[in-house]
Short mmCIF file of C-alpha atoms and ligand atoms in Angstrom, two decimals:
data_model
loop_
_atom_site.label_atom_id
_atom_site.label_comp_id
_atom_site.label_asym_id
_atom_site.label_seq_id
_atom_site.Cartn_x
_atom_site.Cartn_y
_atom_site.Cartn_z
CA MET A 1 -6.25 42.34 -2.01
CA ARG A 2 -6.19 40.34 1.21
CA THR A 3 -2.96 40.13 3.13
CA MET A 4 -2.49 37.89 6.05
CA LYS A 5 -0.02 37.16 9.15
CA LEU A 6 1.03 33.57 9.42
CA THR A 7 2.87 31.23 11.96
CA LEU A 8 5.47 29.14 9.75
CA HIS A 9 6.94 25.99 11.74
CA ILE A 10 9.82 24.92 9.57
CA TRP A 11 12.44 22.28 9.51
CA ARG A 12 15.70 23.56 10.06
CA GLN A 13 18.88 21.21 9.57
CA GLU A 14 22.09 22.67 8.85
CA ASN A 15 23.65 19.52 7.16
CA ARG A 16 23.40 15.92 6.36
CA ASN A 17 24.74 15.19 9.57
CA ALA A 18 23.34 17.63 11.97
CA GLN A 19 20.29 17.09 14.33
CA GLY A 20 17.35 18.99 12.91
CA ARG A 21 14.41 20.90 14.61
CA MET A 22 11.38 22.64 14.18
CA GLU A 23 11.47 26.63 14.25
CA THR A 24 8.73 29.12 14.15
CA TYR A 25 8.97 32.18 12.37
CA LEU A 26 6.30 35.28 12.04
CA LEU A 27 5.47 36.57 9.04
CA ASP A 28 3.25 39.63 8.04
CA GLY A 29 2.25 41.11 5.13
CA VAL A 30 1.92 37.95 3.05
CA ASN A 31 -0.32 38.83 -0.07
CA GLU A 32 -2.84 36.16 -1.30
CA HIS A 33 -1.81 36.48 -4.84
CA MET A 34 1.84 34.94 -4.10
CA SER A 35 2.89 31.51 -4.63
CA PHE A 36 3.97 29.40 -1.57
CA LEU A 37 7.27 29.56 -2.82
CA GLU A 38 7.25 33.73 -3.31
CA MET A 39 6.04 33.56 0.37
CA LEU A 40 8.99 31.47 1.24
CA ASP A 41 11.27 34.13 -0.69
CA VAL A 42 9.97 36.85 1.38
CA LEU A 43 10.58 35.16 4.52
CA ASN A 44 14.17 34.73 3.44
CA GLU A 45 14.78 38.21 2.42
CA LYS A 46 13.30 39.18 6.19
CA LEU A 47 15.95 36.47 7.41
CA ILE A 48 18.76 37.66 5.65
CA LYS A 49 18.23 41.22 6.44
CA GLU A 50 18.19 40.10 10.32
CA GLY A 51 21.34 38.66 9.28
CA LYS A 52 20.08 35.06 9.85
CA ASP A 53 20.56 31.87 7.79
CA PRO A 54 17.80 31.51 5.02
CA VAL A 55 15.71 28.57 4.55
CA ALA A 56 17.11 26.28 1.92
CA PHE A 57 14.38 24.99 -0.65
CA ASP A 58 14.79 23.35 -3.73
CA HIS A 59 13.01 24.87 -7.01
CA ASP A 60 13.95 25.71 -10.35
CA CYS A 61 11.15 26.25 -13.07
CA ARG A 62 8.30 27.73 -10.65
CA GLU A 63 5.65 26.37 -13.54
CA GLY A 64 4.98 23.03 -12.18
CA ILE A 65 7.09 20.73 -14.91
CA CYS A 66 10.47 20.41 -13.14
CA GLY A 67 9.40 18.83 -9.85
CA SER A 68 12.33 20.12 -7.91
CA CYS A 69 9.97 22.20 -5.18
CA GLY A 70 9.17 19.23 -3.29
CA MET A 71 8.15 19.94 0.46
CA VAL A 72 5.75 18.75 2.89
CA ILE A 73 2.82 21.38 4.01
CA ASN A 74 0.56 20.76 6.88
CA GLY A 75 1.37 16.88 6.36
CA ARG A 76 0.76 16.69 2.53
CA ALA A 77 3.40 16.82 -0.05
CA HIS A 78 3.21 19.97 -2.10
CA GLY A 79 0.43 21.09 0.15
CA PRO A 80 -3.45 20.90 0.28
CA TRP A 81 -4.29 21.24 -3.69
CA TYR A 82 -4.53 17.93 -5.52
CA ARG A 83 -2.42 17.74 -8.64
CA THR A 84 -0.48 20.67 -7.55
CA THR A 85 3.24 21.38 -7.18
CA THR A 86 4.56 23.66 -4.47
CA CYS A 87 5.29 26.51 -6.74
CA GLN A 88 1.71 26.25 -8.11
CA LEU A 89 0.31 26.56 -4.60
CA HIS A 90 -0.98 29.90 -3.82
CA MET A 91 -1.42 31.66 -0.64
CA ARG A 92 -5.18 32.15 -1.23
CA GLU A 93 -5.38 28.76 0.32
CA PHE A 94 -4.65 30.31 3.56
CA LYS A 95 -5.99 32.84 5.97
CA ASP A 96 -5.04 35.48 8.34
CA GLY A 97 -3.48 33.78 11.48
CA ASP A 98 -3.06 30.54 10.06
CA GLU A 99 -0.33 28.22 11.33
CA ILE A 100 1.76 26.51 8.64
CA TYR A 101 3.91 23.09 9.20
CA ILE A 102 6.58 23.00 6.19
CA GLU A 103 8.78 20.01 6.48
CA PRO A 104 11.38 18.09 4.15
CA PHE A 105 10.18 15.04 2.01
CA ARG A 106 10.79 12.01 4.72
CA ALA A 107 12.64 8.95 3.46
CA ALA A 108 15.64 6.82 4.39
CA ALA A 109 16.47 7.06 0.64
CA PHE A 110 16.34 10.78 0.30
CA PRO A 111 18.69 12.22 3.01
CA VAL A 112 18.19 15.72 4.02
CA ILE A 113 21.15 18.05 2.81
CA LYS A 114 19.60 21.19 4.45
CA ASP A 115 16.45 22.19 5.62
CA LEU A 116 14.13 21.17 3.42
CA VAL A 117 16.35 20.18 0.50
CA VAL A 118 16.74 16.44 0.19
CA ASP A 119 19.04 14.15 -2.02
CA ARG A 120 17.03 12.75 -4.46
CA SER A 121 19.60 11.08 -6.75
CA ALA A 122 18.33 7.85 -5.92
CA PHE A 123 15.70 8.36 -8.30
CA ASP A 124 18.33 9.18 -10.93
CA ARG A 125 20.26 5.96 -10.26
CA ILE A 126 17.15 4.14 -10.88
CA ILE A 127 16.77 5.68 -14.29
CA GLN A 128 20.45 4.83 -14.99
CA ALA A 129 19.66 1.68 -14.24
CA GLY A 130 17.30 1.21 -17.05
CA GLY A 131 15.02 4.30 -17.87
CA TYR A 132 16.24 4.63 -21.20
CA ILE A 133 16.31 2.66 -24.61
CA SER A 134 20.08 1.88 -25.83
CA VAL A 135 19.55 2.81 -29.42
CA ASN A 136 20.36 6.22 -31.02
CA THR A 137 17.21 7.60 -31.93
CA GLY A 138 18.48 10.37 -34.24
CA GLY A 139 16.76 13.58 -34.78
CA VAL A 140 12.94 14.10 -34.23
CA PRO A 141 11.25 11.38 -36.37
CA ASP A 142 8.51 12.13 -38.95
CA ALA A 143 5.11 11.75 -37.68
CA ASN A 144 3.54 8.03 -37.59
CA THR A 145 6.39 6.54 -39.12
CA ILE A 146 6.31 4.24 -36.17
CA ARG A 147 2.53 3.91 -35.84
CA ILE A 148 1.15 3.39 -32.47
CA GLY A 149 -2.53 3.16 -31.65
CA LYS A 150 -4.33 6.34 -29.65
CA GLU A 151 -4.75 4.34 -26.70
CA THR A 152 -1.47 3.24 -26.25
CA ALA A 153 -0.17 6.43 -27.31
CA GLU A 154 -2.14 8.28 -24.47
CA GLN A 155 -1.42 5.82 -22.00
CA ALA A 156 2.36 5.77 -22.72
CA PHE A 157 2.34 9.66 -22.44
CA ALA A 158 0.33 9.79 -19.35
CA ALA A 159 2.93 7.74 -17.66
CA ALA A 160 6.08 9.61 -19.19
CA THR A 161 4.59 13.00 -17.42
CA CYS A 162 6.20 11.66 -14.38
CA ILE A 163 8.35 14.80 -13.62
CA GLY A 164 10.29 12.75 -10.56
CA CYS A 165 9.32 15.01 -7.80
CA GLY A 166 9.34 12.44 -5.51
CA ALA A 167 5.59 13.18 -3.83
CA CYS A 168 4.75 9.49 -4.05
CA VAL A 169 7.89 8.64 -1.72
CA ALA A 170 6.97 11.52 0.56
CA THR A 171 3.36 10.59 0.73
CA CYS A 172 3.57 6.78 0.86
CA LYS A 173 3.23 5.35 4.39
CA ASN A 174 6.08 3.07 3.42
CA ALA A 175 8.35 5.73 1.74
CA SER A 176 7.70 3.28 -1.52
CA ALA A 177 9.08 4.83 -4.95
CA MET A 178 6.82 2.09 -6.72
CA LEU A 179 4.47 5.00 -8.34
CA PHE A 180 7.51 6.79 -9.87
CA VAL A 181 9.41 3.51 -10.96
CA SER A 182 6.21 1.95 -12.64
CA ALA A 183 5.61 5.29 -14.66
CA LYS A 184 8.99 5.06 -15.94
CA ILE A 185 8.59 1.48 -16.82
CA ALA A 186 5.20 1.65 -17.99
CA HIS A 187 6.07 4.88 -20.32
CA LEU A 188 8.88 2.73 -22.13
CA GLY A 189 6.95 -0.39 -21.71
CA LEU A 190 4.01 0.42 -23.73
CA LEU A 191 5.92 1.68 -26.74
CA PRO A 192 7.57 -0.32 -29.42
CA GLN A 193 10.76 1.33 -28.95
CA GLY A 194 11.02 0.08 -25.43
CA GLN A 195 9.93 -3.55 -26.63
CA PRO A 196 13.56 -4.93 -26.63
CA GLU A 197 14.85 -4.37 -23.25
CA ARG A 198 11.44 -4.28 -21.57
CA MET A 199 12.22 -7.50 -19.48
CA GLN A 200 15.73 -6.37 -18.49
CA ARG A 201 14.26 -2.94 -17.78
CA VAL A 202 12.08 -4.05 -15.19
CA LEU A 203 14.62 -6.15 -13.05
CA ASN A 204 17.43 -3.68 -13.29
CA MET A 205 15.40 -0.88 -11.96
CA ILE A 206 13.69 -3.03 -9.59
CA ALA A 207 16.78 -4.35 -8.42
CA GLN A 208 18.15 -0.74 -8.17
CA MET A 209 14.88 0.89 -6.44
CA ASP A 210 15.26 -2.07 -3.72
CA LYS A 211 18.89 -1.03 -3.45
CA GLU A 212 18.28 2.64 -2.45
CA GLY A 213 16.06 1.66 0.57
CA PHE A 214 12.80 2.42 -0.47
CA GLY A 215 9.77 0.69 1.27
CA ASN A 216 7.15 -1.78 -0.63
CA CYS A 217 4.04 -0.86 -1.85
CA THR A 218 0.71 -1.86 0.30
CA ASN A 219 -1.59 -0.51 -2.52
CA THR A 220 -3.20 2.22 -0.42
CA GLY A 221 -3.10 4.78 -3.04
CA ALA A 222 -2.05 7.79 -1.26
CA CYS A 223 0.84 8.49 -3.98
CA GLU A 224 -1.84 8.43 -6.93
CA VAL A 225 -3.85 10.99 -4.84
CA GLU A 226 -0.55 13.45 -3.95
CA CYS A 227 0.93 12.98 -7.34
CA PRO A 228 0.68 16.46 -9.11
CA LYS A 229 0.86 14.67 -12.52
CA GLY A 230 -1.91 12.25 -11.46
CA ILE A 231 0.08 8.89 -12.46
CA SER A 232 -1.88 6.19 -12.25
CA LEU A 233 -2.03 3.06 -9.90
CA VAL A 234 -2.37 1.33 -13.35
CA ASN A 235 1.28 1.46 -14.01
CA ILE A 236 2.24 -0.57 -10.87
CA ALA A 237 -0.31 -3.30 -12.00
CA ARG A 238 2.08 -3.06 -15.45
CA MET A 239 5.12 -3.29 -13.57
CA ASN A 240 4.03 -6.20 -11.67
CA SER A 241 2.92 -7.90 -14.58
CA ASP A 242 6.04 -7.56 -16.69
CA PHE A 243 8.14 -8.57 -13.60
CA LEU A 244 6.20 -11.97 -13.39
CA MET A 245 6.82 -12.15 -17.17
CA ALA A 246 10.56 -11.59 -16.73
CA GLN A 247 10.41 -14.23 -13.87
CA LEU A 248 8.69 -16.61 -16.15
CA LYS A 249 10.85 -16.07 -19.16
CA MET B 1 21.62 -1.36 -20.62
CA ASP B 2 23.53 -3.53 -18.10
CA THR B 3 22.43 -7.26 -19.28
CA THR B 4 24.61 -9.19 -16.76
CA LYS B 5 21.77 -8.91 -13.90
CA GLN B 6 20.68 -12.07 -13.43
CA VAL B 7 16.81 -12.61 -12.86
CA PRO B 8 16.47 -12.40 -8.80
CA GLY B 9 14.49 -15.04 -7.16
CA LEU B 10 10.91 -14.14 -6.75
CA LEU B 11 11.50 -13.32 -2.94
CA ALA B 12 14.85 -11.69 -3.54
CA ALA B 13 13.02 -8.47 -5.11
CA SER B 14 10.36 -6.49 -3.65
CA ILE B 15 8.13 -6.67 -6.12
CA GLY B 16 8.60 -10.46 -6.08
CA ARG B 17 7.98 -10.69 -2.45
CA LYS B 18 4.53 -8.38 -2.97
CA ILE B 19 3.50 -10.86 -5.79
CA VAL B 20 4.02 -13.86 -3.47
CA MET B 21 2.07 -12.05 -0.82
CA GLY B 22 -0.89 -11.81 -3.43
CA ILE B 23 -0.70 -15.20 -4.36
CA THR B 24 -0.45 -16.57 -0.86
CA GLY B 25 -3.32 -13.96 0.24
CA LEU B 26 -5.79 -14.74 -2.47
CA PHE B 27 -4.94 -18.59 -1.96
CA LEU B 28 -6.00 -18.19 1.82
CA CYS B 29 -9.04 -16.35 0.55
CA THR B 30 -10.04 -19.62 -1.26
CA PHE B 31 -9.30 -21.97 2.07
CA LEU B 32 -11.79 -19.47 3.52
CA ILE B 33 -14.72 -20.37 0.90
CA ALA B 34 -13.79 -24.11 1.46
CA HIS B 35 -13.87 -23.63 5.41
CA LEU B 36 -17.09 -21.76 5.39
CA SER B 37 -18.83 -24.02 2.98
CA GLY B 38 -17.99 -26.91 5.65
CA ASN B 39 -18.86 -25.04 8.80
CA LEU B 40 -22.41 -24.15 7.56
CA LEU B 41 -23.11 -27.87 7.94
CA LEU B 42 -23.13 -26.84 11.81
CA LEU B 43 -26.67 -25.20 11.12
CA LYS B 44 -28.40 -28.08 9.33
CA PRO B 45 -29.88 -29.40 12.69
CA LEU B 46 -31.47 -26.22 12.45
CA PHE B 47 -33.68 -27.11 9.48
CA ASP B 48 -33.41 -31.03 10.07
CA PRO B 49 -33.86 -32.03 13.78
CA ASN B 50 -32.82 -35.65 12.85
CA ASP B 51 -29.47 -34.58 11.96
CA GLY B 52 -28.14 -33.79 15.43
CA GLY B 53 -24.93 -32.79 14.03
CA LYS B 54 -24.16 -35.93 11.82
CA ALA B 55 -23.89 -34.05 8.69
CA PHE B 56 -21.23 -31.93 10.36
CA ASN B 57 -19.24 -34.77 12.05
CA GLU B 58 -19.32 -37.04 8.65
CA TYR B 59 -17.88 -33.88 6.87
CA ALA B 60 -14.92 -33.77 9.60
CA GLU B 61 -14.48 -37.39 9.74
CA PHE B 62 -13.67 -36.69 5.82
CA MET B 63 -11.51 -33.98 6.39
CA SER B 64 -9.50 -35.91 9.01
CA LYS B 65 -9.45 -39.18 7.12
CA SER B 66 -9.12 -38.70 3.23
CA PRO B 67 -5.82 -38.72 1.77
CA LEU B 68 -7.09 -36.19 -1.03
CA VAL B 69 -7.54 -33.50 1.83
CA ARG B 70 -3.81 -33.83 2.64
CA ILE B 71 -2.43 -32.09 -0.37
CA PRO B 72 -4.63 -28.88 0.28
CA GLU B 73 -4.28 -29.05 3.83
CA ILE B 74 -0.25 -28.79 3.36
CA LEU B 75 -0.58 -26.47 1.01
CA MET B 76 -2.69 -24.30 3.18
CA PHE B 77 -0.25 -24.36 6.13
CA ILE B 78 2.63 -23.19 3.91
CA GLY B 79 0.45 -20.89 2.53
CA PHE B 80 -0.04 -19.30 5.96
CA ILE B 81 3.44 -19.72 6.97
CA VAL B 82 4.68 -17.99 3.68
CA HIS B 83 2.34 -15.01 4.29
CA ILE B 84 2.69 -14.13 7.74
CA GLY B 85 6.33 -14.36 7.13
CA LEU B 86 6.55 -12.09 4.35
CA ALA B 87 4.07 -9.54 6.05
CA ALA B 88 6.83 -9.56 8.86
CA LYS B 89 9.49 -9.00 6.22
CA LEU B 90 7.59 -6.41 4.33
CA THR B 91 6.17 -4.29 7.50
CA SER B 92 9.71 -4.19 8.86
CA GLN B 93 11.23 -2.75 5.90
CA ASN B 94 8.56 -0.30 5.18
CA ARG B 95 9.44 0.70 9.09
CA ASN B 96 13.22 1.14 7.82
CA ALA B 97 12.05 2.97 4.94
CA ARG B 98 11.31 6.00 6.99
CA PRO B 99 13.07 6.51 10.02
CA GLN B 100 11.92 9.51 10.83
CA GLY B 101 8.46 10.63 10.67
CA TYR B 102 6.57 14.07 10.13
CA VAL B 103 5.73 16.11 12.78
CA PHE B 104 2.31 17.25 10.84
CA GLN B 105 0.05 14.19 10.41
CA ALA B 106 -2.27 14.50 7.84
CA ASN B 107 -4.71 12.51 5.90
CA ASP B 108 -5.60 13.08 2.41
CA GLY B 109 -9.20 11.63 3.00
CA LYS B 110 -9.31 9.41 -0.25
CA THR B 111 -7.10 6.21 0.38
CA SER B 112 -7.95 3.19 1.73
CA ILE B 113 -7.77 3.35 5.61
CA PHE B 114 -7.27 -0.54 6.39
CA SER B 115 -4.29 -0.70 4.07
CA LYS B 116 -2.55 0.91 6.49
CA TYR B 117 -3.42 -1.41 9.51
CA MET B 118 -2.71 -4.77 7.47
CA GLY B 119 -0.26 -5.69 10.05
CA VAL B 120 -2.46 -4.96 13.07
CA THR B 121 -5.59 -6.68 11.63
CA GLY B 122 -3.39 -9.98 10.44
CA SER B 123 -1.70 -10.19 13.73
CA ILE B 124 -5.13 -10.42 15.36
CA VAL B 125 -6.48 -12.81 12.90
CA LEU B 126 -3.12 -14.73 13.73
CA ILE B 127 -3.65 -14.90 17.26
CA PHE B 128 -7.22 -15.95 16.85
CA LEU B 129 -6.15 -19.05 14.24
CA LEU B 130 -3.65 -19.92 16.88
CA ILE B 131 -6.45 -20.32 19.63
CA HIS B 132 -8.84 -21.55 16.98
CA LEU B 133 -6.61 -24.22 16.00
CA TYR B 134 -5.66 -25.38 19.65
CA SER B 135 -9.59 -25.49 20.32
CA PHE B 136 -10.35 -27.67 17.20
CA PHE B 137 -7.74 -29.14 15.30
CA ILE B 138 -5.06 -29.93 17.68
CA LYS B 139 -7.46 -31.20 20.46
CA HIS B 140 -9.20 -33.65 17.39
CA ARG B 141 -6.28 -34.30 15.12
CA ILE B 142 -3.08 -34.24 17.65
CA ILE B 143 -3.92 -34.78 21.23
CA GLY B 144 -7.42 -36.88 20.26
CA THR B 145 -10.43 -37.16 22.23
CA GLU B 146 -13.46 -39.37 22.59
CA GLU B 147 -15.67 -36.32 21.97
CA THR B 148 -17.34 -35.61 18.13
CA MET B 149 -16.37 -32.57 16.32
CA TYR B 150 -19.84 -31.47 16.67
CA ASP B 151 -19.99 -31.55 20.45
CA THR B 152 -16.54 -30.07 20.75
CA VAL B 153 -17.98 -26.76 18.79
CA LYS B 154 -21.05 -26.81 20.77
CA ILE B 155 -19.38 -26.72 23.81
CA ALA B 156 -17.06 -23.96 22.84
CA PHE B 157 -20.03 -21.92 21.40
CA SER B 158 -21.93 -22.14 24.33
CA ASN B 159 -19.30 -19.92 26.11
CA PRO B 160 -20.09 -16.19 25.34
CA ILE B 161 -16.63 -15.19 25.81
CA TYR B 162 -15.21 -17.94 23.15
CA VAL B 163 -18.34 -16.41 21.19
CA ILE B 164 -17.53 -12.74 21.37
CA PHE B 165 -13.76 -13.23 20.75
CA TYR B 166 -14.76 -15.33 17.33
CA VAL B 167 -17.14 -12.64 16.12
CA VAL B 168 -14.42 -10.05 16.59
CA ALA B 169 -11.91 -11.98 15.11
CA GLN B 170 -14.17 -12.08 12.10
CA ILE B 171 -14.68 -8.33 12.00
CA LEU B 172 -10.92 -7.90 11.79
CA LEU B 173 -10.88 -10.52 9.07
CA ALA B 174 -13.26 -8.56 7.48
CA LEU B 175 -10.97 -5.26 7.55
CA HIS B 176 -8.34 -7.33 6.24
CA LEU B 177 -9.90 -8.75 3.80
CA ASN B 178 -11.41 -5.31 2.87
CA HIS B 179 -8.43 -4.26 1.60
CA GLY B 180 -6.60 -7.55 1.02
CA PHE B 181 -8.97 -8.82 -1.61
CA GLN B 182 -8.51 -6.11 -4.26
CA SER B 183 -4.73 -5.49 -2.98
CA GLY B 184 -3.88 -8.99 -4.01
CA PHE B 185 -4.94 -8.53 -7.43
CA GLN B 186 -3.00 -5.37 -7.79
CA SER B 187 -0.05 -6.93 -6.50
CA LEU B 188 -0.53 -9.75 -9.15
CA GLY B 189 -0.64 -6.99 -11.67
CA LEU B 190 -4.31 -7.56 -12.90
CA LYS B 191 -5.63 -4.32 -12.33
CA LYS B 192 -4.85 -2.79 -15.21
CA ASN B 193 -8.25 -2.34 -17.18
CA PRO B 194 -10.78 0.26 -15.56
CA LYS B 195 -13.73 -2.55 -16.19
CA TRP B 196 -12.14 -5.16 -14.66
CA ASN B 197 -11.28 -2.90 -11.58
CA ALA B 198 -14.32 -2.03 -10.50
CA LEU B 199 -15.58 -5.92 -10.87
CA ILE B 200 -12.76 -6.77 -8.53
CA ASN B 201 -13.31 -4.04 -6.32
CA LYS B 202 -16.88 -4.54 -5.84
CA THR B 203 -16.34 -8.42 -5.29
CA GLY B 204 -13.68 -7.61 -2.72
CA LEU B 205 -16.23 -5.41 -0.88
CA TRP B 206 -18.78 -8.49 -0.84
CA PHE B 207 -15.96 -11.04 -0.10
CA SER B 208 -14.97 -8.93 2.88
CA ILE B 209 -18.72 -8.51 4.26
CA LEU B 210 -19.99 -12.07 3.36
CA ILE B 211 -17.35 -14.37 4.39
CA PRO B 212 -16.65 -13.12 7.97
CA LEU B 213 -20.34 -12.74 8.30
CA GLY B 214 -20.89 -16.17 7.30
CA PHE B 215 -18.49 -17.57 9.80
CA ALA B 216 -19.69 -15.04 12.69
CA ILE B 217 -23.32 -16.07 12.47
CA ILE B 218 -22.84 -19.82 13.24
CA PRO B 219 -21.20 -19.13 17.05
CA ILE B 220 -24.39 -16.75 17.51
CA ILE B 221 -26.76 -18.95 16.50
CA MET B 222 -25.36 -21.99 18.35
CA TYR B 223 -25.12 -20.04 21.24
CA ILE B 224 -28.53 -18.67 21.46
CA GLN B 225 -29.47 -22.28 20.74
CA SER B 226 -27.68 -23.44 23.84
CA ILE B 227 -29.24 -21.05 26.08
CA ALA B 228 -32.57 -21.33 24.52
C1 LIG C 1 -7.17 -15.92 6.47
C2 LIG C 1 -6.22 -15.47 6.91
C3 LIG C 1 -6.02 -14.49 5.83
C4 LIG C 1 -6.07 -14.30 4.38
C5 LIG C 1 -7.60 -14.55 3.90
C6 LIG C 1 -5.57 -13.07 4.13
C7 LIG C 1 -5.36 -12.37 2.86
C8 LIG C 1 -4.78 -11.01 2.60
C9 LIG C 1 -4.86 -10.53 1.39
C10 LIG C 1 -5.83 -10.78 0.08
C11 LIG C 1 -3.59 -9.62 0.99
C12 LIG C 1 -3.33 -8.97 0.16
C13 LIG C 1 -1.96 -9.20 -0.54
C14 LIG C 1 -1.29 -7.98 -1.29
O1 LIG C 1 -1.49 -7.08 -0.73
O2 LIG C 1 -0.59 -8.33 -2.14
C15 LIG C 1 -2.95 -9.44 2.45
C16 LIG C 1 -2.26 -8.74 2.85
C17 LIG C 1 -1.64 -8.86 4.18
N1 LIG C 1 -1.89 -9.54 5.23
FE1 LIG C 1 -2.96 -11.17 5.25
N2 LIG C 1 -4.53 -12.64 5.29
C18 LIG C 1 -4.69 -13.61 6.27
C19 LIG C 1 -3.85 -13.85 7.29
C20 LIG C 1 -2.79 -12.81 7.62
C21 LIG C 1 -2.20 -12.78 8.92
C22 LIG C 1 -2.34 -13.99 9.77
C23 LIG C 1 -1.42 -12.03 8.72
C24 LIG C 1 -0.24 -11.55 10.08
C25 LIG C 1 0.30 -12.05 10.86
C26 LIG C 1 -1.36 -11.30 7.66
C27 LIG C 1 -0.92 -10.14 7.25
C28 LIG C 1 -0.93 -9.34 6.40
C29 LIG C 1 -0.25 -7.99 5.68
C30 LIG C 1 0.93 -7.27 6.78
C31 LIG C 1 -0.66 -7.92 4.26
C32 LIG C 1 -0.29 -6.64 3.75
C33 LIG C 1 1.21 -7.08 3.30
C34 LIG C 1 1.30 -5.79 1.90
O3 LIG C 1 0.76 -4.92 1.60
O4 LIG C 1 2.58 -5.97 1.57
N3 LIG C 1 -2.26 -11.72 6.89
N4 LIG C 1 -3.45 -10.73 3.22
S1 LIG C 2 4.79 9.43 -9.90
FE1 LIG C 2 4.15 11.57 -9.43
S2 LIG C 2 4.51 12.07 -7.33
FE2 LIG C 2 5.70 10.22 -7.97
S3 LIG C 2 7.67 11.34 -9.02
FE3 LIG C 2 6.43 10.94 -10.79
S4 LIG C 2 5.17 12.85 -10.56
FE4 LIG C 2 6.17 12.80 -8.71
S1 LIG C 3 9.75 24.49 -9.30
FE1 LIG C 3 9.43 23.13 -10.85
S2 LIG C 3 7.80 22.13 -10.45
FE2 LIG C 3 8.10 23.72 -8.74
#
């Protein structure tokens, strides 16, 4: 088993209003089988033993499905691996003596709460603006009571895999949330259950997205590259054409 | 769901502004095709020694006199103004959306490079356009001159500095279009099908090479003729 000594440069910020700064920590004996978050746990245990304030970071499932563990590692949202959340990134990616820069997601709409933890409630407000259907769907329906073609089902499912992590915003040079919003719009807009409110949904969610202060898409495609779930830019095209339809109606 | 929300005007929403950006950008692309077809008449004397710029002058005359040309011409001016105005608005919003940047700058190596410099490439194209308008359009249509359009062009393109400037501007236009052409289709929500997307990307690539190349080759040839 390989172990390594790392130099970590981590963004430290006491609270929303405090002035943050990068701080440097040396961490020895990091084992290659650790996940990136486990490496941070080890650092925090060390800091606590030294009577210092541990590094605050978000995490929950640690299995790549909740989307909590957002941070930017060496300039890449969720680190250098494609289609991977930070909790699924493992230390075998790094080697002895490496320097690692760890920063919070940066966007005006995602203010830093503490260290690496940012406030992503802007996403919740966008969902509240229209990312749902307004009927009671009851229990789990029997299979095939509503018939949906295979291709449509697959496209809707692919859009629905968005875990709301915000890596798209963190990566986008314009801090645009359009990949996230389009995934939520497309997931419902492709299915029959989403049709009655389809036009209103697009208008409401986009209005909320604008209100939160996210930037505009330049069709650069960085979001698609960094998205841990591989959400496709096709969803942005779907959102834009639905928005145009809503305008013309 | 809250259904009280009024439909915002196209320009009141981010996506609406992007859609108008795409429409104006692609409209300006059609203008480039029309403009280049006219400009190619400048090369007619190469193949027809008796022409002496006549074909181009007739075309220039038609463009300045025919009332039919006024409508597309005005649309083009509006197109430019809207495109540039929205470019400024979107770019400044985008800056404000990330007040604090990252300490460590990385590149994933997979994204469109020129999309990151649309403001820069567009602004240089704008400077070119203003000088270009001044040397040809304003001189003939607003100030007025005895020179034929062909002579004005010939004089301009015998100046190596003007030729270099013109060619450099075409390279920047190429970079703008390299990302812009397909991006316009995406903004309009037309890139929803992988088969069509590939076709749009390929057309955009060739458009961004051939159109600026067509524009750039004219001053180069005319300059060589002028020193020959
Ligand atoms: C012949 C001239 C021009 C043509 C054919 C053209 C074409 C285009 C096209 C097709 C797009 C893509 C639109 C989209 O992404 O939806 C675009 C974007 C853009 N253009 Fe132009 N353009 C021209 C001149 C200019 C000028 C003069 C400026 C600025 C001063 C400019 C600034 C921009 C910017 C900033 C974008 C990116 C906007 C965004 O991503 O939201 N362009 N252009
Ligand atoms: S689109 Fe991808 S990157 Fe953006 S929030 Fe959803 S899962 Fe995360
Ligand atoms: S902690 Fe849940 S996705 Fe990483």
